[in-house]
Every structure is written in C-alpha cells, then in structure tokens.
Tab-separated table of C-alpha atoms in Angstrom:
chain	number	residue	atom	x	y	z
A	1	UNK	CA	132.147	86.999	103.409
A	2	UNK	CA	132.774	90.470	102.955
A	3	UNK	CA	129.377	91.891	102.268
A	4	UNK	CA	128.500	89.541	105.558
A	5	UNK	CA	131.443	91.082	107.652
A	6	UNK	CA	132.356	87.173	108.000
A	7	UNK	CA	135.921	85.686	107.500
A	8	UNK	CA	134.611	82.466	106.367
A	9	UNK	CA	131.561	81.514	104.296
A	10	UNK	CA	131.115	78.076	103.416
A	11	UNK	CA	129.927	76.485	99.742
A	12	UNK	CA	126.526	75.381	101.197
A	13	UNK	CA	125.503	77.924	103.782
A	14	UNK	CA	122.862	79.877	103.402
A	15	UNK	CA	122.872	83.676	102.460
A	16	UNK	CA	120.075	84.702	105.451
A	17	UNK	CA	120.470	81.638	107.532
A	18	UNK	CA	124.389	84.021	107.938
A	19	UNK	CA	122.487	87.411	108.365
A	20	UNK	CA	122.054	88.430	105.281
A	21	UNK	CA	118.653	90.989	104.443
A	22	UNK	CA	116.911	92.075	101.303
A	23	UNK	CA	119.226	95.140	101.517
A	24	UNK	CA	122.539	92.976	101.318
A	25	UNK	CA	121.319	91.208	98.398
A	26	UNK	CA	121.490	94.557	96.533
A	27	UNK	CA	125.277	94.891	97.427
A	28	UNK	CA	125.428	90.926	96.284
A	29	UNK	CA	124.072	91.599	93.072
A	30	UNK	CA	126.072	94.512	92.221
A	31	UNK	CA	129.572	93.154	93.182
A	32	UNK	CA	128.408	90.075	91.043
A	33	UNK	CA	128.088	92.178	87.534
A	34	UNK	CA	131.054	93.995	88.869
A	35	UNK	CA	132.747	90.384	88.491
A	36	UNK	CA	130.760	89.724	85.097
A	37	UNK	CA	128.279	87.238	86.557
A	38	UNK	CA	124.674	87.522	85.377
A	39	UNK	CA	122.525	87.171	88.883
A	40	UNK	CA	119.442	89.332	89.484
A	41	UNK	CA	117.770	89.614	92.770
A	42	UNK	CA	115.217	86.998	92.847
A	43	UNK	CA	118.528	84.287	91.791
A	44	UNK	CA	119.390	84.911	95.459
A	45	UNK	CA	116.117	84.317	97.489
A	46	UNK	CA	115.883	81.109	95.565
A	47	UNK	CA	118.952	80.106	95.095
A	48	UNK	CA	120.563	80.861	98.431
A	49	UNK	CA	123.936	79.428	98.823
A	50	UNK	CA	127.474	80.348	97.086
A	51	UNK	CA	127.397	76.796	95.701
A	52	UNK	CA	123.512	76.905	93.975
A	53	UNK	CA	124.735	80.751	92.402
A	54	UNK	CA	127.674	78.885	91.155
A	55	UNK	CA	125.580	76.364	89.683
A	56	UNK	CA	123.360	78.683	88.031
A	57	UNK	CA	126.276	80.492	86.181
A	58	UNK	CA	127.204	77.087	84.822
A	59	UNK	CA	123.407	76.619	82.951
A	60	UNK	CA	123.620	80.154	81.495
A	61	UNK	CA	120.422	81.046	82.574
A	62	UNK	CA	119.203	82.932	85.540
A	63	UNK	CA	115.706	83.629	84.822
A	64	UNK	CA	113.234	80.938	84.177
A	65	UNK	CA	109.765	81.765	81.962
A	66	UNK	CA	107.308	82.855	84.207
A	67	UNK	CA	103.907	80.901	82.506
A	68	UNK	CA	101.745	83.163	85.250
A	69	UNK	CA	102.759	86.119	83.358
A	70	UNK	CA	103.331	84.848	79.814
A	71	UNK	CA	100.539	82.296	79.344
A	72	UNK	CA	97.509	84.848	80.042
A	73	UNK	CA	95.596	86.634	77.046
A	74	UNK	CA	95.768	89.861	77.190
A	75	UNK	CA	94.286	90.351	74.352
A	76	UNK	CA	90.808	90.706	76.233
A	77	UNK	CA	92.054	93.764	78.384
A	78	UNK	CA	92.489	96.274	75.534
A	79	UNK	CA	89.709	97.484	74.972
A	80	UNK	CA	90.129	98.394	78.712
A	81	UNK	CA	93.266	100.203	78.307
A	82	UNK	CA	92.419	101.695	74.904
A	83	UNK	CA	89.734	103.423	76.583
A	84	UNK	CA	92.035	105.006	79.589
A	85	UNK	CA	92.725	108.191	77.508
A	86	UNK	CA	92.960	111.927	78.172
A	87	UNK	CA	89.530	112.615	76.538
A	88	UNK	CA	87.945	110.021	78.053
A	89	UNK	CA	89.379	111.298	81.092
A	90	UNK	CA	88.187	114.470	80.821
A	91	UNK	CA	84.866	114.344	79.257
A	92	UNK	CA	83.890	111.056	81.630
A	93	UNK	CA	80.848	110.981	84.094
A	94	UNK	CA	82.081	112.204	87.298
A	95	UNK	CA	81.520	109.776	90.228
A	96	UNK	CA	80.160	110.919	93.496
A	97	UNK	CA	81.947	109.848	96.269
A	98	UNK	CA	80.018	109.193	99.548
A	99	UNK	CA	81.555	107.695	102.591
A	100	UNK	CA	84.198	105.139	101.612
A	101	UNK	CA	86.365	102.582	103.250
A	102	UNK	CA	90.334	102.905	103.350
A	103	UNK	CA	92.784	100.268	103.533
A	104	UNK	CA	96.747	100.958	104.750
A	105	UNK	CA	95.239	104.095	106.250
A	106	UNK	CA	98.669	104.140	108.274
A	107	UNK	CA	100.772	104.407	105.422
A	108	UNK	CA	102.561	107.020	103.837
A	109	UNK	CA	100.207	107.448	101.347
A	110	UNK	CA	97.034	106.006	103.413
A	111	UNK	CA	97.350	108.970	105.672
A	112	UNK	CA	97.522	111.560	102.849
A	113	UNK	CA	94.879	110.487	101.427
A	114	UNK	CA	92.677	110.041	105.035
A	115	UNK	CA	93.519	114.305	105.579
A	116	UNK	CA	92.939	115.275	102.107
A	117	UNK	CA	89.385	112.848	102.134
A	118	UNK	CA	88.733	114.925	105.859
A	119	UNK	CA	89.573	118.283	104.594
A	120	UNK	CA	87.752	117.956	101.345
A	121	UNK	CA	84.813	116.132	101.333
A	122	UNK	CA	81.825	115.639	103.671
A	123	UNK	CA	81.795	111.788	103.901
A	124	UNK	CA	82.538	109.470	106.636
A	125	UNK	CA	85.849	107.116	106.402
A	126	UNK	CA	85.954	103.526	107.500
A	127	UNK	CA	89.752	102.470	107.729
A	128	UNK	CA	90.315	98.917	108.345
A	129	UNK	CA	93.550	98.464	110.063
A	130	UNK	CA	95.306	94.969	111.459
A	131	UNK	CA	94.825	95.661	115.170
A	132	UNK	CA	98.487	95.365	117.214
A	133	UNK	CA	98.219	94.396	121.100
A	134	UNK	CA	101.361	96.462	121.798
A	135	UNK	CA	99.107	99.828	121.047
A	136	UNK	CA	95.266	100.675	119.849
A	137	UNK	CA	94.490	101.282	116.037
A	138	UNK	CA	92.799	104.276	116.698
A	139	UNK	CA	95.548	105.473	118.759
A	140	UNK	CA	98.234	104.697	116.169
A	141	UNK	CA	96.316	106.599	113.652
A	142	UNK	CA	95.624	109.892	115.649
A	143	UNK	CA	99.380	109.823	115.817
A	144	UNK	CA	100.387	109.517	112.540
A	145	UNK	CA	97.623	111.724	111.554
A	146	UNK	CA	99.016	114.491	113.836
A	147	UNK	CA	103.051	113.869	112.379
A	148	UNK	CA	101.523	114.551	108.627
A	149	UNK	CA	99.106	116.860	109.488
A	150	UNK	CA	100.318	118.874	112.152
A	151	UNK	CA	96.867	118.983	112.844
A	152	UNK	CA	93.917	117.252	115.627
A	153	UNK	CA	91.513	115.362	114.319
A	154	UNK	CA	90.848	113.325	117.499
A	155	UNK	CA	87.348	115.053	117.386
A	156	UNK	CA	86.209	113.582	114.360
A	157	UNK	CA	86.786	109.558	115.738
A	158	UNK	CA	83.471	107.858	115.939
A	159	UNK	CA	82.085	110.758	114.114
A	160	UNK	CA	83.650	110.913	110.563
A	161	UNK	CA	86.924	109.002	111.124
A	162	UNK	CA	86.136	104.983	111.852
A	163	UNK	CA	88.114	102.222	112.962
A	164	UNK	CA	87.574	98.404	111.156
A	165	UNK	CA	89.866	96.031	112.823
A	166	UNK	CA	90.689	93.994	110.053
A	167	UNK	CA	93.270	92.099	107.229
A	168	UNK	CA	92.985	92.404	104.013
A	169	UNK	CA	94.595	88.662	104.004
A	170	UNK	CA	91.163	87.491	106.278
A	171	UNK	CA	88.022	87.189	104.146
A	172	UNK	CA	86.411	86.630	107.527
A	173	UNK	CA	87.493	89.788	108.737
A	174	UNK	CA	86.083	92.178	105.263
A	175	UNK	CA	82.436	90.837	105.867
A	176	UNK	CA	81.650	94.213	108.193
A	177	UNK	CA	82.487	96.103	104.909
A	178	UNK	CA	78.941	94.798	103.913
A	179	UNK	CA	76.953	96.222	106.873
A	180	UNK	CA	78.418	99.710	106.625
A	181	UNK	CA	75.362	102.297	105.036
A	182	UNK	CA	75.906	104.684	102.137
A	183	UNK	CA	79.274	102.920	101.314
A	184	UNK	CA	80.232	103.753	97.609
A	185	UNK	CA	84.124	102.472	97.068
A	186	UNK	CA	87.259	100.880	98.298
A	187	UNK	CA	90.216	102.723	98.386
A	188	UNK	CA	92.944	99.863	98.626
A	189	UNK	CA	96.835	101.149	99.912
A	190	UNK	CA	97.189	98.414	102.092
A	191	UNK	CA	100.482	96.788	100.738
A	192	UNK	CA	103.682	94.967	101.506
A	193	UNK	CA	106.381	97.703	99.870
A	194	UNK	CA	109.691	95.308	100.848
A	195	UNK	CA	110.906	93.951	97.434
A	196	UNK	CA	111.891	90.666	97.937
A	197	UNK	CA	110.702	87.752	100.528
A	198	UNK	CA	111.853	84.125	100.612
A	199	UNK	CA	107.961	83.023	101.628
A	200	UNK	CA	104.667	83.958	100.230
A	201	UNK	CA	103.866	87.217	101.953
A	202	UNK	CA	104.209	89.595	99.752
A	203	UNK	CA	101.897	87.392	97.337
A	204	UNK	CA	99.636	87.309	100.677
A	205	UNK	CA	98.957	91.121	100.786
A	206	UNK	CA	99.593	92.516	97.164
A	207	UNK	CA	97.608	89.645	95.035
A	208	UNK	CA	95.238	87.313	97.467
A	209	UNK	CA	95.013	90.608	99.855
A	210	UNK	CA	93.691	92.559	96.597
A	211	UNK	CA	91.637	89.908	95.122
A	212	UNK	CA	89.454	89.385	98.386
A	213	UNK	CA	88.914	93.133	98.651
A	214	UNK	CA	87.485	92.868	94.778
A	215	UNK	CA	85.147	89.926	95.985
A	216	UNK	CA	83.198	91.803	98.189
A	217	UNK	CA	83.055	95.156	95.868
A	218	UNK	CA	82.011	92.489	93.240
A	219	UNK	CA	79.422	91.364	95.642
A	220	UNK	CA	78.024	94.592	97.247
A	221	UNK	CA	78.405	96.755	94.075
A	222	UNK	CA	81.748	99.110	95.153
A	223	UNK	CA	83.546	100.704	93.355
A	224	UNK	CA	87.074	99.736	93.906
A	225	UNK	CA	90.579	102.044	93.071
A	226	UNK	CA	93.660	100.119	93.159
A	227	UNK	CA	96.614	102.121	94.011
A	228	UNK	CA	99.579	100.665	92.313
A	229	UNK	CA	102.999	101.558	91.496
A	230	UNK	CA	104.905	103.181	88.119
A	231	UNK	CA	107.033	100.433	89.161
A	232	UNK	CA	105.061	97.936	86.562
A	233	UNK	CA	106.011	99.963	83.735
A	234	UNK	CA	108.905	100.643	84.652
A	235	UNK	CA	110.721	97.357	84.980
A	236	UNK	CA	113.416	96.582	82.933
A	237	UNK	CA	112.577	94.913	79.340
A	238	UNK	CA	112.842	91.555	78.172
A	239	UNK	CA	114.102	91.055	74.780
A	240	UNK	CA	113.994	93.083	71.878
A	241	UNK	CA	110.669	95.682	72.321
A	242	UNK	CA	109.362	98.344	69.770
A	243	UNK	CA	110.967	102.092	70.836
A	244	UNK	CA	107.804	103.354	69.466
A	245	UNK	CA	105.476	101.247	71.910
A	246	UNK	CA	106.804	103.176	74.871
A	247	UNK	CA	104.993	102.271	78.243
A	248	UNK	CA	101.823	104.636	79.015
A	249	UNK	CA	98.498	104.505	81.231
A	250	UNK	CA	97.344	101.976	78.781
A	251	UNK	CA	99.916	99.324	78.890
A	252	UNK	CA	99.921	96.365	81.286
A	253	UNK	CA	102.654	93.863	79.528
A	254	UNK	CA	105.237	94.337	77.022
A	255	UNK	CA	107.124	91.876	78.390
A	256	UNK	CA	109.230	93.639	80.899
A	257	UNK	CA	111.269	92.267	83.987
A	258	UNK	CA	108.572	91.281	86.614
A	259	UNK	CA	111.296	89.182	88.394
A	260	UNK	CA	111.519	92.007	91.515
A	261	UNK	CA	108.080	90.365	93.927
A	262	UNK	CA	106.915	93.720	94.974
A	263	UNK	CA	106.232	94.557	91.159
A	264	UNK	CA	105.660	90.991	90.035
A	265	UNK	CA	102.749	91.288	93.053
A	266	UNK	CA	101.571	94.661	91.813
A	267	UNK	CA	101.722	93.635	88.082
A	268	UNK	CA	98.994	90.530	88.934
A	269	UNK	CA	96.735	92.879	90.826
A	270	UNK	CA	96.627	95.150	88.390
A	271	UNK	CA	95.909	92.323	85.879
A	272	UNK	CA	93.292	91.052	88.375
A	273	UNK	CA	91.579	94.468	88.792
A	274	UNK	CA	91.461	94.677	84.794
A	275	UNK	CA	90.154	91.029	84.531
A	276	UNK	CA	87.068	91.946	86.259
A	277	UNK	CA	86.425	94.812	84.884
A	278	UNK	CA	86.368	93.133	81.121
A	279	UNK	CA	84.478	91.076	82.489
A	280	UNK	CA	81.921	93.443	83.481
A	281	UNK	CA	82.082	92.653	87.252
A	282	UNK	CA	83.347	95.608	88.389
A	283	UNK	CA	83.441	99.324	88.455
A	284	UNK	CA	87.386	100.048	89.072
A	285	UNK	CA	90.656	102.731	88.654
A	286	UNK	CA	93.469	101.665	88.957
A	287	UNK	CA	96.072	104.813	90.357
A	288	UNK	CA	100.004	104.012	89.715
A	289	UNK	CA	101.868	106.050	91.890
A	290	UNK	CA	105.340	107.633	91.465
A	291	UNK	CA	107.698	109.920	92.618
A	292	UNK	CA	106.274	112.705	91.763
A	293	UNK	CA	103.798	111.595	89.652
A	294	UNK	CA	100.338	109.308	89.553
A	295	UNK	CA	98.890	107.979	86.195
A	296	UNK	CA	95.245	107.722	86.731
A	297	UNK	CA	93.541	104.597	85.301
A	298	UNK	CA	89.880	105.647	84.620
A	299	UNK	CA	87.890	102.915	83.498
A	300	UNK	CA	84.455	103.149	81.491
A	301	UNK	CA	81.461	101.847	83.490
C-alpha cells in the first residue's frame, strides 16, 4: 500500500490492475530484500498479487529453469566467438559500406548514427520508421535530427536521407527493403528499451522484430549489424562460475541472470544473429553498446 500511496491493498488484487508501473516494481523488489524475501523483478509481472508473492516464498524458489536458454548447444557458436579477437579485428578485410538501411533511426542512438553516416560517408540512408498519424516520419526525424545535431539536414530528404514507412514486427512491411539499389547492410537499433512487460512486446520487437530483419538479409545477401546491449554480459550470475572465465566479446552464456526481458530479448537475438552466421547464412556484427563503451563483434565471412 505504501509504494501504491493506497491505505488498503487486498490479498488478491493485482499490482498494475492498482497503478502500479515497471518503475514501482523496482521500489517492490528492494523493500522485499530489505524484509529478507527473495523476489526478483520478473516474480512480480507474473506473479502479480500480494497473495501469489506470498505463495512463492513458501516453495523457496523464485526462478524457474528457463529450457529456451539452457537447452540450446552452444557448443556450435564458438568457433564464432573464438574468432571475434583483437587481431582478427585488426588485420580483417575491411567492408565497404554503400547506401544502407537504418532501423530506430529516431532513437538515441539511431540518430547518432544517421549524422555520423551523413557527415562521413557518401551513401544514401533508407530509415524505416513506424509511421504515427498524430505527425509525419519525415517530420519527426528532421526534428530530432536538428535537437542532436544542431544542424539542417532538411536538404538532403529525398536526396540522401529516405523515409520507409515500416515495422520491424510486419514482414509485409520489410519487402521494399528488396527493391532498394546498391543496398549493402542493415543497421538494426530499432528496440523496445523498457525492462519488463506483462505481454509479449518486448519479445515482439527485440527477438521476432530481429529475426524477420535477418530473413530478408538472408534472402537478398545483406549484411546485417545487430546493435545490442553490455547488458547480456553483464547480468548477474547463476551459480557458482569460474573467476577466470570473466565475460568478454566472445562470450554469449555462462549462465548468467537473463530473468530481466529487455536482456533476456537481447540475449536470444544475439544468439539468433550467431545461429546464422554458423550456419553460414549470413554475413553479421553484432555491436553491444554501453555507457561509455561498445564491444564490436566482427565476424569472419
């Protein structure tokens, strides 16, 4: 009731249903351990009322085994990740980049990339953005452009700078990719950040969102970078792990928390990415960004 700002909370109401947001559930969690109760933040999307928590004190367990995660082989991916080293990073085959397609071109780190794609290099830039009836793609785009940049690029619409109304969710909608001339890659930053959802969403954009983009790379022969998140590696650990096998550019699992959906989401796109690529189906990186620092994923053709 408290974290709700609600005198009375009954056994079998439900934590949202009351008001409650992803950013509560952080408060819920840590006045929980305050109280010595093991919840972590995924125990409260699914198990949403004070009576199911108290239930799942009683079984001792708050984390079921995720068979997604644990039953793949990843024994297939490493000679993947052996080969994303420094010297291999260094003394690799440079690949040109011609004009290229964008996804979450409005983001935060969509835009950066759009002005630092404008300012250095000569190609043209497809960005495929969900369209919005309250205001124009194009319009919405100048404008955040101009708030990074400090700097017009309204010129260079129709003439560098393209607009693909699309969703990276819609199959449908990624068939124009295929018409485009003198595409060479897919830069993919179109994702759902928010760490926890009670539906499928997240999933939606992160995973399915990814996996359709890789289809049509697979089928017109892109070359696809991922942009992902430190966040993978940097999930707490399950169980009792090696100090020496510290998480690097070339690990994917060693069997840390994925329970948080945002990196749960990015974990399986990553793995997706990497699965086609052993399979020799695609030319991919893979970029995990951070504050303050990006590992680069370069992958052997």
């Amino acid at each position: 009731g408290a974290i709700l700002q609600l005198e009375d909370v009954g056994s079998d109401e439900s934590f949202f249903d009351l008001g409650g947001t992803s950013l509560l559930v952080t408060r819920v969690v840590i006045m929980a351990q305050k109280l010595g109760y093991k919840i972590n933040f995924s125990d409260v999307f699914i198990n949403r009322t004070p009576r199911e928590l108290a239930a799942l004190q009683k079984t001792g367990a708050t984390e079921t085994v995720d068979e997604e995660i644990s039953g793949y082989d990843y024994a297939k991916l490493e000679p993947i990740l052996s080969a994303n080293n420094l010297d291999n990073f260094r003394n690799g085959e440079r690949q040109p980049l011609g004009d290229i397609v964008l996804t979450g071109a409005n983001g935060y780190l969509g835009i950066h990339i759009l002005h630092e794609f404008i300012e250095n290099r000569a190609g043209k830039i497809y960005c495929l953005l969900r369209g919005k009836k309250d205001l124009p793609a194009e319009t919405r785009l100048k404008a955040q452009l101009f708030y990074f940049s400090d700097k017009n690029y309204a010129e260079l619409f129709g003439k560098r700078i393209f607009i693909l109304e699309g969703d990276v969710t819609r199959p449908d909608t990624l068939e124009q990719i295929k018409s485009l001339p003198e595409i060479s890659a897919v830069i993919n930053c179109a994702a759902l950040v928010k760490h926890f959802s009670a539906g499928d969403e997240i999933e939606a954009v992160n995973v399915e969102g990814v996996r359709n983009l890789v289809e049509i790379c697979k089928a017109f022969n892109l070359r696809f970078i991922q942009i992902s998140t430190m966040s993978t590696i940097r999930s707490g650990i399950k169980g009792e792990v090696d100090e020496s096998a510290a998480p690097t550019e070339r690990t994917l699992y060693f069997r840390q928390s994925l329970t948080n959906k945002y990196v749960h989401s990015k974990f399986l796109a990553e793995r997706l990415v990497l699965d086609a690529v052993a399979r020799g189906e695609l030319n991919a990186k893979i970029m995990r960004v951070g504050t303050g620092a990006v590992f680069r994923r370069r992958i052997p053709d």
